[in-house]
């Protein structure tokens, strides 16, 4: 989490940093800060709030030839101006911005306090700058390598000092990229900050000294190393909006076109190596919405290939006793490709199997380099914190992968089905305002379903929680009566997801049990004609049907829109829900 950007050279350094931070607010938007070196002084401005507020507050700060900036998602220490980065040492000689978590910061802090060092913030990051400051006589790059040897945990560190026109950087388990051109050199936690697709990627325990003229790379022993310049494609993080609303709505509406892109790409993607693998079970691993897409992926593997498959939450996978051997296929799903829990889970899996598929939306991401086979999600850039089009593309990609493994005929058939899905999604026009208005009046809501509808309910309810802050609980319909029914009161909204024909009557019975205890029922269905008495429901969203595999995507699409609408009714910013960030790079 958190975004870092830095620049040294003859350039408008201040605005380079502001622009870079603006592009990286998906990494956190609790607070932001900038530090500029001019002559032999460091000027630092910080705000509790977003990059726009920083731009306003820092408008009169002098420009200089070295600048670093940060956008924060708080881990240690509350969200405050003081805890925002850059953080200066007690004498104001060094400034640091840091992404990651220093696990042994308390011990280091205690030792340094014993030596008379004063601390001003509650952050773990301050120990880095304090270490640099006590070893000031050393050469700066050696000093940074020395300081980092004392740290345990993850870090992308970027530091400047009063005396040198240079930036010193270090990386361990948190991404950091560098850039050099005629007039300046730069560093950032995402290459989106750079003007073209070229960049150097720092690997773990590598360091660099960045000056206007050049970048020097070092290993942990302080020896100079050579790095290859990588040529990605220019990344444009300013997608055109099809509508003037928030990114979340724009991204929901983009789903059909992204599915078309996915179909075209998957027709060409080389998955033949996968067919050669002998597989006896599959684990699909991810977090949040990516985990929910894994649930559907596992369902497709079991249903269509009759292979034992299980979805596992990445942060749990690390500690469970799953048996992974050389015939286990592990599929890691991540929109950002930077989720720390998923990366750690992969590091565990790869010790036992080489059959690793990574499904990610970001080509240059950490995870995309870790798979034996890496497949794209094809959703295009997703800016809103709530995953919408990326989730749907993940489900579709997993479906196509399963169909590819099933055989040529099935794959061709899946292309037809998926095309139909995209067309139907773009024509959906159901009015969900009455449900949004009702849900907005409550602080607890239930989503129920069976089978594939329950998997979808988990995803849809996460979306509502995330952007509306309403306590929305998803339940397997049959489980309600085993305890949760106790929470149903007069008028409690109960949303029923009903797309799988053979499960509908039982689900409706469970809903009626809740209605008898006071619940108000809202039905989202692709099978209206299967429902007995339509009068039992406050409101029905009547959706068309495609297939048992894809109907749940239609219900989820409506519920994404519902979450968006409730968020607006509550006066929230759906793109930036409180306490969250798009990319979760800490465990
Ligand atoms: O980038 P990832 O797909 O690895 O992110 C995983 C989750 O953090 C993410 O899906 C999260 O749950 C979404 N914000 C939900 O909308």
JSON list of N, CA, C and O and ligand atoms in Angstrom, two decimals, residues 248 285-293 333-342 359-362 367 377 382 384-388 390-391 394 459 462-463 466-467 577 580-584, ligand 1:
[
{"chain": "A", "resi": 248, "resn": "UNK", "atom": "N", "xyz": [-16.41, 4.00, -10.50]},
{"chain": "A", "resi": 248, "resn": "UNK", "atom": "CA", "xyz": [-17.07, 2.71, -10.24]},
{"chain": "A", "resi": 248, "resn": "UNK", "atom": "C", "xyz": [-18.18, 2.45, -11.27]},
{"chain": "A", "resi": 248, "resn": "UNK", "atom": "O", "xyz": [-18.27, 1.37, -11.85]},
{"chain": "A", "resi": 285, "resn": "UNK", "atom": "N", "xyz": [-6.55, -19.46, -5.52]},
{"chain": "A", "resi": 285, "resn": "UNK", "atom": "CA", "xyz": [-6.20, -18.67, -4.35]},
{"chain": "A", "resi": 285, "resn": "UNK", "atom": "C", "xyz": [-6.26, -17.17, -4.66]},
{"chain": "A", "resi": 285, "resn": "UNK", "atom": "O", "xyz": [-5.74, -16.71, -5.68]},
{"chain": "A", "resi": 286, "resn": "UNK", "atom": "N", "xyz": [-6.89, -16.42, -3.78]},
{"chain": "A", "resi": 286, "resn": "UNK", "atom": "CA", "xyz": [-6.97, -14.97, -3.96]},
{"chain": "A", "resi": 286, "resn": "UNK", "atom": "C", "xyz": [-7.55, -14.33, -2.71]},
{"chain": "A", "resi": 286, "resn": "UNK", "atom": "O", "xyz": [-7.85, -15.01, -1.72]},
{"chain": "A", "resi": 287, "resn": "UNK", "atom": "N", "xyz": [-7.74, -13.03, -2.75]},
{"chain": "A", "resi": 287, "resn": "UNK", "atom": "CA", "xyz": [-8.31, -12.29, -1.61]},
{"chain": "A", "resi": 287, "resn": "UNK", "atom": "C", "xyz": [-9.52, -11.49, -2.08]},
{"chain": "A", "resi": 287, "resn": "UNK", "atom": "O", "xyz": [-9.56, -11.05, -3.23]},
{"chain": "A", "resi": 288, "resn": "UNK", "atom": "N", "xyz": [-10.44, -11.26, -1.18]},
{"chain": "A", "resi": 288, "resn": "UNK", "atom": "CA", "xyz": [-11.59, -10.39, -1.48]},
{"chain": "A", "resi": 288, "resn": "UNK", "atom": "C", "xyz": [-12.34, -10.86, -2.70]},
{"chain": "A", "resi": 288, "resn": "UNK", "atom": "O", "xyz": [-12.69, -12.04, -2.85]},
{"chain": "A", "resi": 289, "resn": "UNK", "atom": "N", "xyz": [-12.56, -9.94, -3.63]},
{"chain": "A", "resi": 289, "resn": "UNK", "atom": "CA", "xyz": [-13.31, -10.29, -4.84]},
{"chain": "A", "resi": 289, "resn": "UNK", "atom": "C", "xyz": [-12.58, -11.34, -5.65]},
{"chain": "A", "resi": 289, "resn": "UNK", "atom": "O", "xyz": [-13.21, -12.18, -6.30]},
{"chain": "A", "resi": 290, "resn": "UNK", "atom": "N", "xyz": [-11.25, -11.30, -5.64]},
{"chain": "A", "resi": 290, "resn": "UNK", "atom": "CA", "xyz": [-10.50, -12.30, -6.40]},
{"chain": "A", "resi": 290, "resn": "UNK", "atom": "C", "xyz": [-10.76, -13.69, -5.82]},
{"chain": "A", "resi": 290, "resn": "UNK", "atom": "O", "xyz": [-10.89, -14.67, -6.56]},
{"chain": "A", "resi": 291, "resn": "UNK", "atom": "N", "xyz": [-10.89, -13.77, -4.49]},
{"chain": "A", "resi": 291, "resn": "UNK", "atom": "CA", "xyz": [-11.24, -15.06, -3.87]},
{"chain": "A", "resi": 291, "resn": "UNK", "atom": "C", "xyz": [-12.64, -15.49, -4.32]},
{"chain": "A", "resi": 291, "resn": "UNK", "atom": "O", "xyz": [-12.87, -16.67, -4.62]},
{"chain": "A", "resi": 292, "resn": "UNK", "atom": "N", "xyz": [-13.54, -14.53, -4.41]},
{"chain": "A", "resi": 292, "resn": "UNK", "atom": "CA", "xyz": [-14.90, -14.89, -4.84]},
{"chain": "A", "resi": 292, "resn": "UNK", "atom": "C", "xyz": [-14.91, -15.40, -6.28]},
{"chain": "A", "resi": 292, "resn": "UNK", "atom": "O", "xyz": [-15.69, -16.29, -6.63]},
{"chain": "A", "resi": 293, "resn": "UNK", "atom": "N", "xyz": [-14.04, -14.83, -7.12]},
{"chain": "A", "resi": 293, "resn": "UNK", "atom": "CA", "xyz": [-13.97, -15.38, -8.48]},
{"chain": "A", "resi": 293, "resn": "UNK", "atom": "C", "xyz": [-13.37, -16.78, -8.45]},
{"chain": "A", "resi": 293, "resn": "UNK", "atom": "O", "xyz": [-13.74, -17.65, -9.25]},
{"chain": "A", "resi": 333, "resn": "UNK", "atom": "N", "xyz": [-5.19, -15.64, -8.31]},
{"chain": "A", "resi": 333, "resn": "UNK", "atom": "CA", "xyz": [-5.96, -14.62, -9.02]},
{"chain": "A", "resi": 333, "resn": "UNK", "atom": "C", "xyz": [-5.79, -13.28, -8.30]},
{"chain": "A", "resi": 333, "resn": "UNK", "atom": "O", "xyz": [-5.97, -13.20, -7.07]},
{"chain": "A", "resi": 334, "resn": "UNK", "atom": "N", "xyz": [-5.41, -12.26, -9.05]},
{"chain": "A", "resi": 334, "resn": "UNK", "atom": "CA", "xyz": [-5.25, -10.93, -8.44]},
{"chain": "A", "resi": 334, "resn": "UNK", "atom": "C", "xyz": [-5.37, -9.85, -9.49]},
{"chain": "A", "resi": 334, "resn": "UNK", "atom": "O", "xyz": [-4.66, -9.88, -10.49]},
{"chain": "A", "resi": 335, "resn": "UNK", "atom": "N", "xyz": [-6.26, -8.92, -9.26]},
{"chain": "A", "resi": 335, "resn": "UNK", "atom": "CA", "xyz": [-6.38, -7.79, -10.19]},
{"chain": "A", "resi": 335, "resn": "UNK", "atom": "C", "xyz": [-5.07, -7.03, -10.25]},
{"chain": "A", "resi": 335, "resn": "UNK", "atom": "O", "xyz": [-4.50, -6.84, -11.32]},
{"chain": "A", "resi": 336, "resn": "UNK", "atom": "N", "xyz": [-4.57, -6.60, -9.10]},
{"chain": "A", "resi": 336, "resn": "UNK", "atom": "CA", "xyz": [-3.38, -5.73, -9.07]},
{"chain": "A", "resi": 336, "resn": "UNK", "atom": "C", "xyz": [-2.10, -6.50, -9.32]},
{"chain": "A", "resi": 336, "resn": "UNK", "atom": "O", "xyz": [-1.12, -5.95, -9.81]},
{"chain": "A", "resi": 337, "resn": "UNK", "atom": "N", "xyz": [-2.07, -7.75, -8.92]},
{"chain": "A", "resi": 337, "resn": "UNK", "atom": "CA", "xyz": [-0.83, -8.52, -8.99]},
{"chain": "A", "resi": 337, "resn": "UNK", "atom": "C", "xyz": [0.17, -8.12, -7.93]},
{"chain": "A", "resi": 337, "resn": "UNK", "atom": "O", "xyz": [1.32, -8.54, -7.94]},
{"chain": "A", "resi": 338, "resn": "UNK", "atom": "N", "xyz": [-0.28, -7.31, -6.97]},
{"chain": "A", "resi": 338, "resn": "UNK", "atom": "CA", "xyz": [0.64, -6.84, -5.92]},
{"chain": "A", "resi": 338, "resn": "UNK", "atom": "C", "xyz": [0.15, -7.21, -4.53]},
{"chain": "A", "resi": 338, "resn": "UNK", "atom": "O", "xyz": [0.73, -6.77, -3.53]},
{"chain": "A", "resi": 339, "resn": "UNK", "atom": "N", "xyz": [-0.93, -7.97, -4.41]},
{"chain": "A", "resi": 339, "resn": "UNK", "atom": "CA", "xyz": [-1.49, -8.26, -3.10]},
{"chain": "A", "resi": 339, "resn": "UNK", "atom": "C", "xyz": [-0.54, -9.15, -2.29]},
{"chain": "A", "resi": 339, "resn": "UNK", "atom": "O", "xyz": [-0.22, -10.27, -2.70]},
{"chain": "A", "resi": 340, "resn": "UNK", "atom": "N", "xyz": [-0.10, -8.61, -1.16]},
{"chain": "A", "resi": 340, "resn": "UNK", "atom": "CA", "xyz": [0.95, -9.29, -0.38]},
{"chain": "A", "resi": 340, "resn": "UNK", "atom": "C", "xyz": [0.52, -10.69, 0.07]},
{"chain": "A", "resi": 340, "resn": "UNK", "atom": "O", "xyz": [1.31, -11.64, 0.03]},
{"chain": "A", "resi": 341, "resn": "UNK", "atom": "N", "xyz": [-0.73, -10.83, 0.50]},
{"chain": "A", "resi": 341, "resn": "UNK", "atom": "CA", "xyz": [-1.21, -12.14, 0.96]},
{"chain": "A", "resi": 341, "resn": "UNK", "atom": "C", "xyz": [-1.12, -13.17, -0.17]},
{"chain": "A", "resi": 341, "resn": "UNK", "atom": "O", "xyz": [-0.76, -14.33, 0.05]},
{"chain": "A", "resi": 342, "resn": "UNK", "atom": "N", "xyz": [-1.46, -12.75, -1.37]},
{"chain": "A", "resi": 342, "resn": "UNK", "atom": "CA", "xyz": [-1.46, -13.67, -2.51]},
{"chain": "A", "resi": 342, "resn": "UNK", "atom": "C", "xyz": [-0.02, -14.02, -2.90]},
{"chain": "A", "resi": 342, "resn": "UNK", "atom": "O", "xyz": [0.29, -15.18, -3.22]},
{"chain": "A", "resi": 359, "resn": "UNK", "atom": "N", "xyz": [-3.27, -15.36, -12.68]},
{"chain": "A", "resi": 359, "resn": "UNK", "atom": "CA", "xyz": [-4.25, -14.63, -13.47]},
{"chain": "A", "resi": 359, "resn": "UNK", "atom": "C", "xyz": [-4.27, -13.21, -12.93]},
{"chain": "A", "resi": 359, "resn": "UNK", "atom": "O", "xyz": [-4.70, -12.97, -11.79]},
{"chain": "A", "resi": 360, "resn": "UNK", "atom": "N", "xyz": [-3.75, -12.28, -13.70]},
{"chain": "A", "resi": 360, "resn": "UNK", "atom": "CA", "xyz": [-3.65, -10.90, -13.18]},
{"chain": "A", "resi": 360, "resn": "UNK", "atom": "C", "xyz": [-3.98, -9.88, -14.24]},
{"chain": "A", "resi": 360, "resn": "UNK", "atom": "O", "xyz": [-3.92, -10.15, -15.44]},
{"chain": "A", "resi": 361, "resn": "UNK", "atom": "N", "xyz": [-4.31, -8.68, -13.76]},
{"chain": "A", "resi": 361, "resn": "UNK", "atom": "CA", "xyz": [-4.74, -7.61, -14.66]},
{"chain": "A", "resi": 361, "resn": "UNK", "atom": "C", "xyz": [-3.61, -6.65, -14.98]},
{"chain": "A", "resi": 361, "resn": "UNK", "atom": "O", "xyz": [-3.77, -5.78, -15.82]},
{"chain": "A", "resi": 362, "resn": "UNK", "atom": "N", "xyz": [-2.49, -6.77, -14.26]},
{"chain": "A", "resi": 362, "resn": "UNK", "atom": "CA", "xyz": [-1.40, -5.79, -14.44]},
{"chain": "A", "resi": 362, "resn": "UNK", "atom": "C", "xyz": [-0.14, -6.53, -14.91]},
{"chain": "A", "resi": 362, "resn": "UNK", "atom": "O", "xyz": [0.46, -7.30, -14.15]},
{"chain": "A", "resi": 367, "resn": "UNK", "atom": "N", "xyz": [3.23, -10.40, -9.13]},
{"chain": "A", "resi": 367, "resn": "UNK", "atom": "CA", "xyz": [2.69, -11.75, -9.30]},
{"chain": "A", "resi": 367, "resn": "UNK", "atom": "C", "xyz": [2.82, -12.24, -10.74]},
{"chain": "A", "resi": 367, "resn": "UNK", "atom": "O", "xyz": [3.07, -13.43, -10.98]},
{"chain": "A", "resi": 377, "resn": "UNK", "atom": "N", "xyz": [-6.24, -10.82, -17.26]},
{"chain": "A", "resi": 377, "resn": "UNK", "atom": "CA", "xyz": [-7.65, -10.68, -16.89]},
{"chain": "A", "resi": 377, "resn": "UNK", "atom": "C", "xyz": [-8.37, -9.81, -17.92]},
{"chain": "A", "resi": 377, "resn": "UNK", "atom": "O", "xyz": [-9.58, -9.90, -18.10]},
{"chain": "A", "resi": 382, "resn": "UNK", "atom": "N", "xyz": [-8.40, -0.61, -13.63]},
{"chain": "A", "resi": 382, "resn": "UNK", "atom": "CA", "xyz": [-9.54, -0.43, -12.72]},
{"chain": "A", "resi": 382, "resn": "UNK", "atom": "C", "xyz": [-9.10, 0.54, -11.63]},
{"chain": "A", "resi": 382, "resn": "UNK", "atom": "O", "xyz": [-8.15, 0.28, -10.90]},
{"chain": "A", "resi": 384, "resn": "UNK", "atom": "N", "xyz": [-11.46, 2.47, -9.44]},
{"chain": "A", "resi": 384, "resn": "UNK", "atom": "CA", "xyz": [-12.30, 2.42, -8.25]},
{"chain": "A", "resi": 384, "resn": "UNK", "atom": "C", "xyz": [-11.82, 1.28, -7.33]},
{"chain": "A", "resi": 384, "resn": "UNK", "atom": "O", "xyz": [-11.46, 0.21, -7.81]},
{"chain": "A", "resi": 385, "resn": "UNK", "atom": "N", "xyz": [-11.82, 1.54, -6.03]},
{"chain": "A", "resi": 385, "resn": "UNK", "atom": "CA", "xyz": [-11.35, 0.52, -5.09]},
{"chain": "A", "resi": 385, "resn": "UNK", "atom": "C", "xyz": [-12.21, -0.75, -5.19]},
{"chain": "A", "resi": 385, "resn": "UNK", "atom": "O", "xyz": [-11.70, -1.87, -5.14]},
{"chain": "A", "resi": 386, "resn": "UNK", "atom": "N", "xyz": [-13.49, -0.57, -5.37]},
{"chain": "A", "resi": 386, "resn": "UNK", "atom": "CA", "xyz": [-14.38, -1.73, -5.49]},
{"chain": "A", "resi": 386, "resn": "UNK", "atom": "C", "xyz": [-14.13, -2.41, -6.84]},
{"chain": "A", "resi": 386, "resn": "UNK", "atom": "O", "xyz": [-14.18, -1.77, -7.89]},
{"chain": "A", "resi": 387, "resn": "UNK", "atom": "N", "xyz": [-13.85, -3.68, -6.79]},
{"chain": "A", "resi": 387, "resn": "UNK", "atom": "CA", "xyz": [-13.59, -4.41, -8.02]},
{"chain": "A", "resi": 387, "resn": "UNK", "atom": "C", "xyz": [-14.93, -4.78, -8.67]},
{"chain": "A", "resi": 387, "resn": "UNK", "atom": "O", "xyz": [-15.79, -5.40, -8.05]},
{"chain": "A", "resi": 388, "resn": "UNK", "atom": "N", "xyz": [-15.11, -4.37, -9.92]},
{"chain": "A", "resi": 388, "resn": "UNK", "atom": "CA", "xyz": [-16.37, -4.68, -10.61]},
{"chain": "A", "resi": 388, "resn": "UNK", "atom": "C", "xyz": [-16.09, -5.41, -11.93]},
{"chain": "A", "resi": 388, "resn": "UNK", "atom": "O", "xyz": [-16.19, -6.62, -12.01]},
{"chain": "A", "resi": 390, "resn": "UNK", "atom": "N", "xyz": [-13.26, -6.08, -13.16]},
{"chain": "A", "resi": 390, "resn": "UNK", "atom": "CA", "xyz": [-12.14, -7.03, -13.01]},
{"chain": "A", "resi": 390, "resn": "UNK", "atom": "C", "xyz": [-12.66, -8.36, -12.45]},
{"chain": "A", "resi": 390, "resn": "UNK", "atom": "O", "xyz": [-12.26, -9.43, -12.91]},
{"chain": "A", "resi": 391, "resn": "UNK", "atom": "N", "xyz": [-13.57, -8.27, -11.45]},
{"chain": "A", "resi": 391, "resn": "UNK", "atom": "CA", "xyz": [-14.15, -9.50, -10.90]},
{"chain": "A", "resi": 391, "resn": "UNK", "atom": "C", "xyz": [-14.83, -10.30, -12.01]},
{"chain": "A", "resi": 391, "resn": "UNK", "atom": "O", "xyz": [-14.60, -11.51, -12.16]},
{"chain": "A", "resi": 394, "resn": "UNK", "atom": "N", "xyz": [-12.44, -11.89, -14.32]},
{"chain": "A", "resi": 394, "resn": "UNK", "atom": "CA", "xyz": [-11.77, -13.03, -13.68]},
{"chain": "A", "resi": 394, "resn": "UNK", "atom": "C", "xyz": [-12.63, -14.28, -13.82]},
{"chain": "A", "resi": 394, "resn": "UNK", "atom": "O", "xyz": [-12.14, -15.37, -14.17]},
{"chain": "A", "resi": 459, "resn": "UNK", "atom": "N", "xyz": [-19.88, -12.18, -3.08]},
{"chain": "A", "resi": 459, "resn": "UNK", "atom": "CA", "xyz": [-19.25, -11.08, -3.80]},
{"chain": "A", "resi": 459, "resn": "UNK", "atom": "C", "xyz": [-20.13, -9.82, -3.76]},
{"chain": "A", "resi": 459, "resn": "UNK", "atom": "O", "xyz": [-19.66, -8.72, -3.46]},
{"chain": "A", "resi": 462, "resn": "UNK", "atom": "N", "xyz": [-20.14, -8.18, -0.36]},
{"chain": "A", "resi": 462, "resn": "UNK", "atom": "CA", "xyz": [-18.87, -7.46, -0.10]},
{"chain": "A", "resi": 462, "resn": "UNK", "atom": "C", "xyz": [-18.93, -6.08, -0.75]},
{"chain": "A", "resi": 462, "resn": "UNK", "atom": "O", "xyz": [-18.53, -5.07, -0.16]},
{"chain": "A", "resi": 463, "resn": "UNK", "atom": "N", "xyz": [-19.45, -6.04, -1.97]},
{"chain": "A", "resi": 463, "resn": "UNK", "atom": "CA", "xyz": [-19.52, -4.77, -2.70]},
{"chain": "A", "resi": 463, "resn": "UNK", "atom": "C", "xyz": [-20.40, -3.78, -1.94]},
{"chain": "A", "resi": 463, "resn": "UNK", "atom": "O", "xyz": [-20.03, -2.62, -1.79]},
{"chain": "A", "resi": 466, "resn": "UNK", "atom": "N", "xyz": [-18.59, -2.61, 1.22]},
{"chain": "A", "resi": 466, "resn": "UNK", "atom": "CA", "xyz": [-17.41, -1.80, 0.91]},
{"chain": "A", "resi": 466, "resn": "UNK", "atom": "C", "xyz": [-17.76, -0.35, 0.58]},
{"chain": "A", "resi": 466, "resn": "UNK", "atom": "O", "xyz": [-17.08, 0.57, 1.05]},
{"chain": "A", "resi": 467, "resn": "UNK", "atom": "N", "xyz": [-18.80, -0.14, -0.19]},
{"chain": "A", "resi": 467, "resn": "UNK", "atom": "CA", "xyz": [-19.05, 1.23, -0.64]},
{"chain": "A", "resi": 467, "resn": "UNK", "atom": "C", "xyz": [-20.19, 1.93, 0.11]},
{"chain": "A", "resi": 467, "resn": "UNK", "atom": "O", "xyz": [-20.31, 3.15, 0.04]},
{"chain": "A", "resi": 577, "resn": "UNK", "atom": "N", "xyz": [-13.75, 4.22, -0.84]},
{"chain": "A", "resi": 577, "resn": "UNK", "atom": "CA", "xyz": [-14.38, 3.92, 0.44]},
{"chain": "A", "resi": 577, "resn": "UNK", "atom": "C", "xyz": [-13.41, 4.17, 1.60]},
{"chain": "A", "resi": 577, "resn": "UNK", "atom": "O", "xyz": [-12.20, 4.04, 1.44]},
{"chain": "A", "resi": 580, "resn": "UNK", "atom": "N", "xyz": [-9.94, 2.01, 3.11]},
{"chain": "A", "resi": 580, "resn": "UNK", "atom": "CA", "xyz": [-9.48, 0.99, 2.16]},
{"chain": "A", "resi": 580, "resn": "UNK", "atom": "C", "xyz": [-8.49, 1.55, 1.14]},
{"chain": "A", "resi": 580, "resn": "UNK", "atom": "O", "xyz": [-8.30, 2.75, 1.04]},
{"chain": "A", "resi": 581, "resn": "UNK", "atom": "N", "xyz": [-7.84, 0.67, 0.41]},
{"chain": "A", "resi": 581, "resn": "UNK", "atom": "CA", "xyz": [-7.01, 1.06, -0.73]},
{"chain": "A", "resi": 581, "resn": "UNK", "atom": "C", "xyz": [-7.17, -0.01, -1.79]},
{"chain": "A", "resi": 581, "resn": "UNK", "atom": "O", "xyz": [-7.57, -1.14, -1.49]},
{"chain": "A", "resi": 582, "resn": "UNK", "atom": "N", "xyz": [-6.86, 0.35, -3.00]},
{"chain": "A", "resi": 582, "resn": "UNK", "atom": "CA", "xyz": [-7.07, -0.58, -4.11]},
{"chain": "A", "resi": 582, "resn": "UNK", "atom": "C", "xyz": [-6.11, -1.76, -4.04]},
{"chain": "A", "resi": 582, "resn": "UNK", "atom": "O", "xyz": [-6.48, -2.89, -4.31]},
{"chain": "A", "resi": 583, "resn": "UNK", "atom": "N", "xyz": [-4.88, -1.44, -3.72]},
{"chain": "A", "resi": 583, "resn": "UNK", "atom": "CA", "xyz": [-3.86, -2.48, -3.78]},
{"chain": "A", "resi": 583, "resn": "UNK", "atom": "C", "xyz": [-3.32, -2.70, -2.37]},
{"chain": "A", "resi": 583, "resn": "UNK", "atom": "O", "xyz": [-2.84, -1.77, -1.75]},
{"chain": "A", "resi": 584, "resn": "UNK", "atom": "N", "xyz": [-3.43, -3.93, -1.88]},
{"chain": "A", "resi": 584, "resn": "UNK", "atom": "CA", "xyz": [-3.09, -4.19, -0.47]},
{"chain": "A", "resi": 584, "resn": "UNK", "atom": "C", "xyz": [-1.75, -4.90, -0.40]},
{"chain": "A", "resi": 584, "resn": "UNK", "atom": "O", "xyz": [-1.68, -6.13, -0.42]},
{"chain": "B", "resi": 1, "resn": "LIG", "atom": "O1", "xyz": [-5.66, -6.82, -6.49]},
{"chain": "B", "resi": 1, "resn": "LIG", "atom": "P1", "xyz": [-6.35, -8.04, -5.94]},
{"chain": "B", "resi": 1, "resn": "LIG", "atom": "O2", "xyz": [-7.33, -8.63, -6.88]},
{"chain": "B", "resi": 1, "resn": "LIG", "atom": "O3", "xyz": [-5.36, -9.06, -5.44]},
{"chain": "B", "resi": 1, "resn": "LIG", "atom": "O4", "xyz": [-7.13, -7.50, -4.68]},
{"chain": "B", "resi": 1, "resn": "LIG", "atom": "C1", "xyz": [-7.80, -8.39, -3.84]},
{"chain": "B", "resi": 1, "resn": "LIG", "atom": "C2", "xyz": [-8.77, -7.67, -2.95]},
{"chain": "B", "resi": 1, "resn": "LIG", "atom": "O5", "xyz": [-8.10, -6.75, -2.14]},
{"chain": "B", "resi": 1, "resn": "LIG", "atom": "C3", "xyz": [-9.87, -6.92, -3.75]},
{"chain": "B", "resi": 1, "resn": "LIG", "atom": "O6", "xyz": [-10.55, -7.79, -4.60]},
{"chain": "B", "resi": 1, "resn": "LIG", "atom": "C4", "xyz": [-10.87, -6.28, -2.80]},
{"chain": "B", "resi": 1, "resn": "LIG", "atom": "O7", "xyz": [-11.57, -7.23, -2.09]},
{"chain": "B", "resi": 1, "resn": "LIG", "atom": "C5", "xyz": [-11.82, -5.37, -3.60]},
{"chain": "B", "resi": 1, "resn": "LIG", "atom": "N1", "xyz": [-11.63, -4.02, -3.21]},
{"chain": "B", "resi": 1, "resn": "LIG", "atom": "C6", "xyz": [-13.25, -5.71, -3.45]},
{"chain": "B", "resi": 1, "resn": "LIG", "atom": "O8", "xyz": [-14.05, -4.89, -4.23]}
]
